[in-house]
Tab-separated table of C-alpha atoms in Angstrom:
chain	number	residue	atom	x	y	z
A	1	MET	CA	107.282	117.343	159.170
A	2	ASP	CA	106.176	117.382	162.825
A	3	SER	CA	105.151	113.671	162.666
A	4	LEU	CA	108.584	112.733	161.334
A	5	GLU	CA	110.322	114.805	163.991
A	6	LYS	CA	108.367	112.990	166.719
A	7	GLN	CA	109.674	109.667	165.376
A	8	LEU	CA	113.227	110.975	165.702
A	9	ILE	CA	113.023	112.041	169.381
A	10	CYS	CA	114.952	110.006	171.954
A	11	PRO	CA	112.661	108.949	174.852
A	12	ILE	CA	115.469	109.643	177.363
A	13	CYS	CA	116.946	113.032	176.482
A	14	LEU	CA	113.772	114.153	174.633
A	15	GLU	CA	116.015	115.584	171.921
A	16	MET	CA	116.566	114.444	168.381
A	17	PHE	CA	118.652	111.273	168.353
A	18	THR	CA	122.394	111.847	168.667
A	19	LYS	CA	124.512	109.496	166.584
A	20	PRO	CA	125.329	106.706	166.994
A	21	VAL	CA	121.709	105.494	167.325
A	22	VAL	CA	121.253	101.928	168.634
A	23	ILE	CA	118.242	99.681	168.116
A	24	LEU	CA	117.131	97.480	171.038
A	25	PRO	CA	115.846	93.902	170.624
A	26	CYS	CA	112.327	95.285	171.160
A	27	GLN	CA	112.916	97.498	168.050
A	28	HIS	CA	112.926	100.817	169.951
A	29	ASN	CA	115.764	103.271	169.335
A	30	LEU	CA	118.019	105.179	171.765
A	31	CYS	CA	121.071	107.385	171.584
A	32	ARG	CA	123.957	105.142	172.534
A	33	LYS	CA	124.981	107.632	175.215
A	34	CYS	CA	121.456	107.525	176.698
A	35	ALA	CA	121.462	103.701	176.545
A	36	ASN	CA	124.768	103.703	178.428
A	37	ASP	CA	123.366	106.110	181.061
A	38	ILE	CA	120.360	103.842	181.659
A	39	PHE	CA	122.599	100.778	181.828
A	40	GLN	CA	124.926	102.348	184.391
A	41	SER	CA	122.029	103.503	186.555
A	42	SER	CA	120.542	99.963	186.438
A	43	ASN	CA	123.913	98.261	187.087
A	44	PRO	CA	125.842	100.605	189.446
A	45	TYR	CA	128.221	97.889	190.648
A	46	LEU	CA	129.400	96.590	187.288
A	47	PRO	CA	132.936	97.641	186.251
A	48	THR	CA	133.165	100.380	183.613
A	49	ARG	CA	135.844	101.495	181.217
A	50	GLY	CA	136.065	105.211	180.439
A	51	GLY	CA	132.508	105.801	181.636
A	52	THR	CA	131.117	103.051	179.386
A	53	ALA	CA	129.934	99.598	180.432
A	54	ALA	CA	132.718	97.135	179.631
A	55	SER	CA	130.910	93.853	180.262
A	56	GLY	CA	127.483	92.255	179.951
A	57	GLY	CA	124.486	93.244	182.012
A	58	ARG	CA	120.829	94.160	181.588
A	59	PHE	CA	118.413	97.065	181.685
A	60	ARG	CA	114.819	97.790	180.655
A	61	CYS	CA	113.699	99.657	177.551
A	62	PRO	CA	112.260	103.043	178.638
A	63	SER	CA	109.486	102.787	176.035
A	64	CYS	CA	108.076	99.281	176.575
A	65	ARG	CA	109.941	98.017	179.710
A	66	HIS	CA	111.274	95.027	177.741
A	67	GLU	CA	114.382	93.612	179.423
A	68	VAL	CA	117.527	94.114	177.312
A	69	VAL	CA	120.381	91.666	177.978
A	70	LEU	CA	123.834	92.854	176.904
A	71	ASP	CA	126.755	90.661	175.924
A	72	ARG	CA	130.366	91.190	176.949
A	73	HIS	CA	130.614	94.229	174.636
A	74	GLY	CA	128.025	96.153	176.676
A	75	VAL	CA	126.081	98.861	174.830
A	76	TYR	CA	128.687	98.689	172.051
A	77	GLY	CA	127.283	95.248	171.232
A	78	LEU	CA	123.884	96.764	170.348
A	79	GLN	CA	123.182	97.082	166.623
A	80	ARG	CA	123.303	100.592	165.104
A	81	ASN	CA	120.208	101.779	163.241
A	82	LEU	CA	121.864	103.254	160.174
A	83	LEU	CA	118.525	103.990	158.503
A	84	VAL	CA	117.434	106.274	161.362
A	85	GLU	CA	120.849	107.969	161.349
A	86	ASN	CA	120.521	108.628	157.604
A	87	ILE	CA	116.985	109.985	158.048
A	88	ILE	CA	118.267	112.337	160.787
A	89	ASP	CA	120.949	113.643	158.412
A	90	MET	CA	118.368	114.160	155.651
A	91	TYR	CA	115.961	115.856	158.056
A	92	LYS	CA	118.621	118.235	159.360
A	93	GLN	CA	119.692	119.146	155.823
A	94	GLU	CA	116.068	119.743	154.814
A	95	TYR	CA	115.435	121.754	157.990
A	96	ILE	CA	118.440	123.991	157.349
A	97	SER	CA	117.606	124.469	153.669
A	98	SER	CA	113.966	125.347	154.424
A	99	ARG	CA	114.963	127.978	157.025
A	100	PRO	CA	117.664	130.136	155.437
A	101	SER	CA	119.382	132.731	157.587
A	102	PRO	CA	118.562	136.418	156.897
A	103	GLU	CA	121.967	136.916	155.346
A	104	GLN	CA	121.602	133.865	153.073
A	105	LYS	CA	120.176	134.465	149.636
A	106	VAL	CA	118.248	131.514	148.213
A	107	ASP	CA	118.626	131.109	144.469
A	108	GLN	CA	115.219	130.505	142.918
A	109	PRO	CA	115.235	128.464	139.705
A	110	MET	CA	114.269	130.253	136.500
A	111	CYS	CA	111.990	129.040	133.715
A	112	GLU	CA	113.839	127.297	130.910
A	113	VAL	CA	111.459	128.746	128.302
A	114	HIS	CA	111.138	132.260	129.663
A	115	LYS	CA	114.652	132.912	130.885
A	116	ASP	CA	113.784	136.019	132.889
A	117	GLU	CA	110.804	134.478	134.694
A	118	LYS	CA	111.083	132.717	138.048
A	119	ILE	CA	109.299	129.436	138.612
A	120	ASN	CA	106.424	130.459	140.895
A	121	ILE	CA	103.445	128.206	140.139
A	122	TYR	CA	102.785	124.485	139.907
A	123	CYS	CA	100.940	122.852	137.015
A	124	LEU	CA	98.545	120.334	138.521
A	125	THR	CA	97.693	118.869	135.103
A	126	CYS	CA	101.282	118.112	134.083
A	127	GLY	CA	102.659	117.716	137.620
A	128	VAL	CA	105.616	120.088	137.114
A	129	PRO	CA	106.601	123.535	138.491
A	130	THR	CA	106.507	126.349	135.907
A	131	CYS	CA	106.267	130.147	135.542
A	132	SER	CA	103.359	132.541	135.120
A	133	MET	CA	104.275	133.288	131.515
A	134	CYS	CA	103.953	129.590	130.633
A	135	LYS	CA	100.438	129.663	132.090
A	136	VAL	CA	99.440	132.807	130.181
A	137	PHE	CA	101.170	132.275	126.845
A	138	GLY	CA	103.023	128.994	126.923
A	139	ALA	CA	102.522	125.267	127.056
A	140	HIS	CA	100.454	125.316	130.280
A	141	LYS	CA	97.832	127.925	129.255
A	142	ASP	CA	95.059	125.302	129.265
A	143	CYS	CA	96.260	123.529	132.441
A	144	GLU	CA	95.088	123.814	136.044
A	145	VAL	CA	97.695	125.471	138.264
A	146	ALA	CA	98.176	126.232	141.950
A	147	PRO	CA	100.490	128.445	144.027
A	148	LEU	CA	103.932	126.936	144.423
A	149	ASN	CA	103.982	127.275	148.225
A	150	SER	CA	100.708	125.359	148.746
A	151	ILE	CA	101.907	122.394	146.648
A	152	TYR	CA	105.302	122.653	148.364
A	153	GLN	CA	103.743	122.286	151.811
A	154	THR	CA	101.451	119.464	150.655
A	155	GLN	CA	104.197	117.403	149.051
A	156	LYS	CA	106.607	118.116	151.897
A	157	THR	CA	104.036	116.836	154.381
A	158	GLU	CA	103.417	113.758	152.206
A	159	LEU	CA	107.142	113.048	151.948
A	160	SER	CA	107.572	113.437	155.703
A	161	ASP	CA	104.678	111.064	156.337
A	162	ARG	CA	106.141	108.512	153.916
A	163	ILE	CA	109.540	108.712	155.616
A	164	ALA	CA	107.876	108.292	159.021
A	165	MET	CA	106.058	105.260	157.644
A	166	MET	CA	109.414	103.908	156.425
A	167	VAL	CA	110.811	104.299	159.942
A	168	GLY	CA	107.894	102.276	161.302
A	169	ASN	CA	108.341	99.662	158.576
A	170	ASN	CA	112.045	99.511	159.360
A	171	ASP	CA	111.283	98.765	163.004
A	172	ARG	CA	108.904	96.006	161.914
A	173	ILE	CA	111.435	94.534	159.465
A	174	GLN	CA	114.175	94.714	162.114
A	175	GLY	CA	111.910	92.688	164.371
A	176	ILE	CA	111.322	90.110	161.626
A	177	ILE	CA	115.070	89.885	160.975
A	178	SER	CA	115.703	89.294	164.681
A	179	GLN	CA	113.078	86.542	164.711
A	180	LEU	CA	114.581	84.934	161.598
A	181	GLU	CA	118.074	85.038	163.104
A	182	GLU	CA	116.746	83.421	166.277
A	183	THR	CA	114.988	80.791	164.142
A	184	CYS	CA	118.292	80.060	162.353
A	185	ARG	CA	120.040	79.561	165.696
A	186	SER	CA	117.240	77.264	166.863
A	187	ILE	CA	117.409	75.220	163.647
A	188	GLU	CA	121.184	74.816	163.978
A	189	GLU	CA	120.918	73.769	167.617
A	190	ASN	CA	118.026	71.367	166.969
A	191	GLY	CA	119.891	69.882	164.001
A	192	ARG	CA	123.008	69.286	166.107
A	193	ARG	CA	120.931	67.701	168.857
A	194	GLN	CA	119.049	65.385	166.490
A	195	LYS	CA	122.229	64.308	164.663
A	196	SER	CA	123.758	63.480	168.031
A	197	LYS	CA	120.713	61.360	168.890
A	198	VAL	CA	120.912	59.553	165.540
A	199	CYS	CA	124.607	58.793	166.105
A	200	GLU	CA	123.863	57.482	169.600
A	201	LYS	CA	121.141	55.166	168.295
A	202	PHE	CA	123.346	53.838	165.492
A	203	ASP	CA	126.206	53.299	167.951
A	204	HIS	CA	123.829	51.295	170.110
A	205	LEU	CA	122.774	49.298	167.044
A	206	TYR	CA	126.443	48.611	166.216
A	207	THR	CA	126.933	47.374	169.782
A	208	ILE	CA	124.012	44.961	169.452
A	209	LEU	CA	125.402	43.622	166.172
A	210	GLU	CA	128.894	43.216	167.634
A	211	ASP	CA	127.524	41.383	170.684
A	212	ARG	CA	125.453	39.065	168.500
A	213	LYS	CA	128.418	38.393	166.188
A	214	ARG	CA	130.565	37.494	169.184
A	215	GLU	CA	127.907	35.095	170.538
A	216	MET	CA	127.531	33.357	167.157
A	217	ASN	CA	131.287	33.054	166.725
A	218	VAL	CA	131.525	31.470	170.171
A	219	LYS	CA	129.164	28.698	169.018
A	220	VAL	CA	131.154	28.107	165.831
A	221	ASN	CA	134.446	28.104	167.755
A	222	ALA	CA	133.099	25.602	170.289
A	223	GLU	CA	132.132	23.025	167.638
A	224	GLN	CA	135.329	23.711	165.703
A	225	GLU	CA	137.456	22.908	168.762
A	226	GLU	CA	135.382	19.838	169.557
A	227	LYS	CA	135.843	18.421	166.035
A	228	LEU	CA	139.532	19.315	165.921
A	229	ASN	CA	140.177	17.598	169.251
A	230	TYR	CA	138.339	14.470	168.059
A	231	ILE	CA	140.299	14.335	164.757
A	232	ARG	CA	143.587	14.861	166.601
A	233	ARG	CA	142.830	12.001	169.025
A	234	LEU	CA	141.892	9.756	166.087
A	235	THR	CA	145.091	10.771	164.284
A	236	ARG	CA	147.143	9.738	167.307
A	237	LYS	CA	145.372	6.333	167.453
A	238	TYR	CA	146.058	5.657	163.779
A	239	GLY	CA	149.646	6.814	164.282
A	240	ASP	CA	150.120	4.422	167.186
A	241	HIS	CA	148.618	1.563	165.135
A	242	LEU	CA	150.874	2.384	162.182
A	243	GLU	CA	153.921	2.386	164.441
A	244	SER	CA	152.932	-1.036	165.876
A	245	MET	CA	152.486	-2.488	162.380
A	246	THR	CA	155.857	-1.092	161.321
A	247	LYS	CA	157.590	-2.881	164.213
A	248	ILE	CA	155.812	-6.188	163.381
A	249	MET	CA	156.820	-5.772	159.744
A	250	GLU	CA	160.452	-5.259	160.722
A	251	THR	CA	160.286	-8.369	162.918
A	252	GLY	CA	158.825	-10.340	159.985
A	253	ILE	CA	161.664	-9.221	157.687
A	254	GLN	CA	164.234	-10.336	160.252
A	255	THR	CA	162.441	-13.686	160.580
A	256	LEU	CA	162.627	-14.235	156.824
A	257	GLU	CA	166.393	-13.986	157.078
A	258	GLU	CA	166.569	-16.749	159.733
A	259	PRO	CA	168.621	-19.662	158.198
A	260	GLU	CA	167.592	-22.298	160.752
A	261	MET	CA	164.282	-23.882	159.769
A	262	ALA	CA	163.421	-24.966	163.313
A	263	VAL	CA	163.948	-21.463	164.701
A	264	PHE	CA	162.083	-20.019	161.739
A	265	LEU	CA	159.076	-22.238	162.357
A	266	GLN	CA	159.125	-21.484	166.067
A	267	ASN	CA	158.885	-17.707	165.387
A	268	THR	CA	156.527	-17.821	162.423
A	269	LYS	CA	153.295	-18.891	164.122
A	270	PRO	CA	153.150	-16.111	166.785
A	271	LEU	CA	154.371	-13.607	164.187
A	272	LEU	CA	151.585	-14.545	161.774
A	273	GLN	CA	149.089	-14.157	164.596
A	274	LYS	CA	150.397	-10.662	165.372
A	275	ILE	CA	150.251	-9.722	161.679
A	276	ALA	CA	146.645	-10.902	161.490
A	277	GLU	CA	145.715	-8.844	164.563
A	278	ALA	CA	147.572	-5.779	163.301
A	279	SER	CA	145.875	-6.014	159.900
A	280	ASN	CA	142.464	-5.836	161.558
A	281	THR	CA	141.534	-2.109	161.865
A	282	SER	CA	137.910	-2.637	162.759
A	283	HIS	CA	138.555	-1.370	166.263
A	284	LEU	CA	139.672	2.001	164.898
A	285	GLU	CA	136.954	4.628	164.518
A	286	ARG	CA	136.053	5.977	161.083
A	287	VAL	CA	135.342	9.650	160.366
A	288	GLU	CA	131.859	10.111	159.034
A	289	ARG	CA	131.478	11.547	155.562
A	290	GLY	CA	131.095	15.334	155.749
A	291	TYR	CA	132.263	15.442	159.350
A	292	GLU	CA	134.451	18.446	158.500
A	293	ASN	CA	131.489	20.379	157.122
A	294	MET	CA	130.357	23.463	159.129
A	295	ASP	CA	127.677	24.636	156.714
A	296	HIS	CA	124.928	24.201	159.283
A	297	TYR	CA	126.169	27.480	160.790
A	298	SER	CA	125.391	29.436	157.619
A	299	VAL	CA	123.418	32.647	158.131
A	300	SER	CA	121.230	34.811	155.910
A	301	PHE	CA	120.692	38.479	156.599
A	302	LYS	CA	118.342	39.231	153.718
A	303	ARG	CA	115.459	40.106	155.982
A	304	GLU	CA	117.660	42.099	158.340
A	305	GLY	CA	119.305	43.819	155.339
A	306	ARG	CA	115.910	44.943	154.103
A	307	ALA	CA	115.139	46.227	157.581
A	308	LEU	CA	118.402	48.184	157.757
A	309	ARG	CA	117.882	49.682	154.316
A	310	ASN	CA	114.420	50.860	155.393
A	311	ILE	CA	115.557	52.632	158.546
A	312	ASP	CA	113.819	56.010	158.585
A	313	PHE	CA	112.309	58.603	160.883
A	314	VAL	CA	108.710	57.980	161.928
A	315	ASP	CA	107.524	60.389	164.619
A	316	GLY	CA	111.065	60.577	166.026
A	317	ILE	CA	111.389	56.749	166.259
A	318	PHE	CA	113.613	54.510	164.135
A	319	MET	CA	111.371	52.164	162.122
A	320	PHE	CA	112.496	48.909	160.476
A	321	ARG	CA	110.314	47.443	157.726
A	322	LEU	CA	111.084	43.750	157.255
A	323	GLY	CA	109.393	43.410	153.870
A	324	ARG	CA	105.857	43.400	152.567
A	325	GLU	CA	105.046	40.056	154.079
A	326	ASN	CA	106.078	41.185	157.557
A	327	ALA	CA	104.551	43.801	159.739
A	328	PRO	CA	106.853	46.731	160.581
A	329	PHE	CA	108.257	46.882	164.056
A	330	HIS	CA	109.759	49.745	166.008
A	331	PHE	CA	113.293	49.629	167.318
A	332	THR	CA	114.338	52.229	169.869
A	333	CYS	CA	117.855	52.493	171.202
């Protein structure tokens, strides 16, 4: 019992822990009042509320000198060790029950077989408490027995040692839990950071694609405008020629209606010459077959598509594989 009691002593007040009991990040325990006293002595200029630290600060663990950093809740932000508090309650109940006051009469259990006999021995063979009559005449006459008080002290010491071991295991498990919680926070932060990097690299890749698309469209637009301007000029030439022929044709029709033969013959020769010249279109340019075609600007992104579909993480670098026939290349944004 003494070893358990030592585990339940506060290193500040040197008394058994007073609830609430807080556990420090280093896995040592303190009364919350003692933790607050240490904090105030280490941070005399911080504001307090009702004698208790009301904002974050720091102090050192009295057992291992590990620095404890408090959040805005002060010592009230430290985690309570409910297991130690429960063990203290159990210990106090056991301590009171094992030391009855002189006025208190402890009821001793009676044997179920021999109703008038008190249970005063312990059967080592069967592992149960029993009475002397059971040893002499009853079911335990062939068993090995021992005085009840010696087995009581032995098992009480064993139970105390096991509870003390549980306290030590609890401190170790609390430390593991703290490490796991810190690992979770690190994983979340690292995940956010890496996703941000991936988004930045893809945004940069989108920018490259947009720039390249704009450059290629500029080339297509330039040839498109050049061809359109040429066709429009040619259309105007043919329009002018058609208008000239229409005027000559109208003149010819008027000449046909001339009743005077001499006047008719005078006008016919120059008119026929004009008609012959107008009918000759050899001076007008011809549009080449397929001139309107723009297929020479066709593009194929099969290779690039394969590369994009094979984007993956390789030692923190984006890798593009352009197919089996091509060596992979690295692309960093």
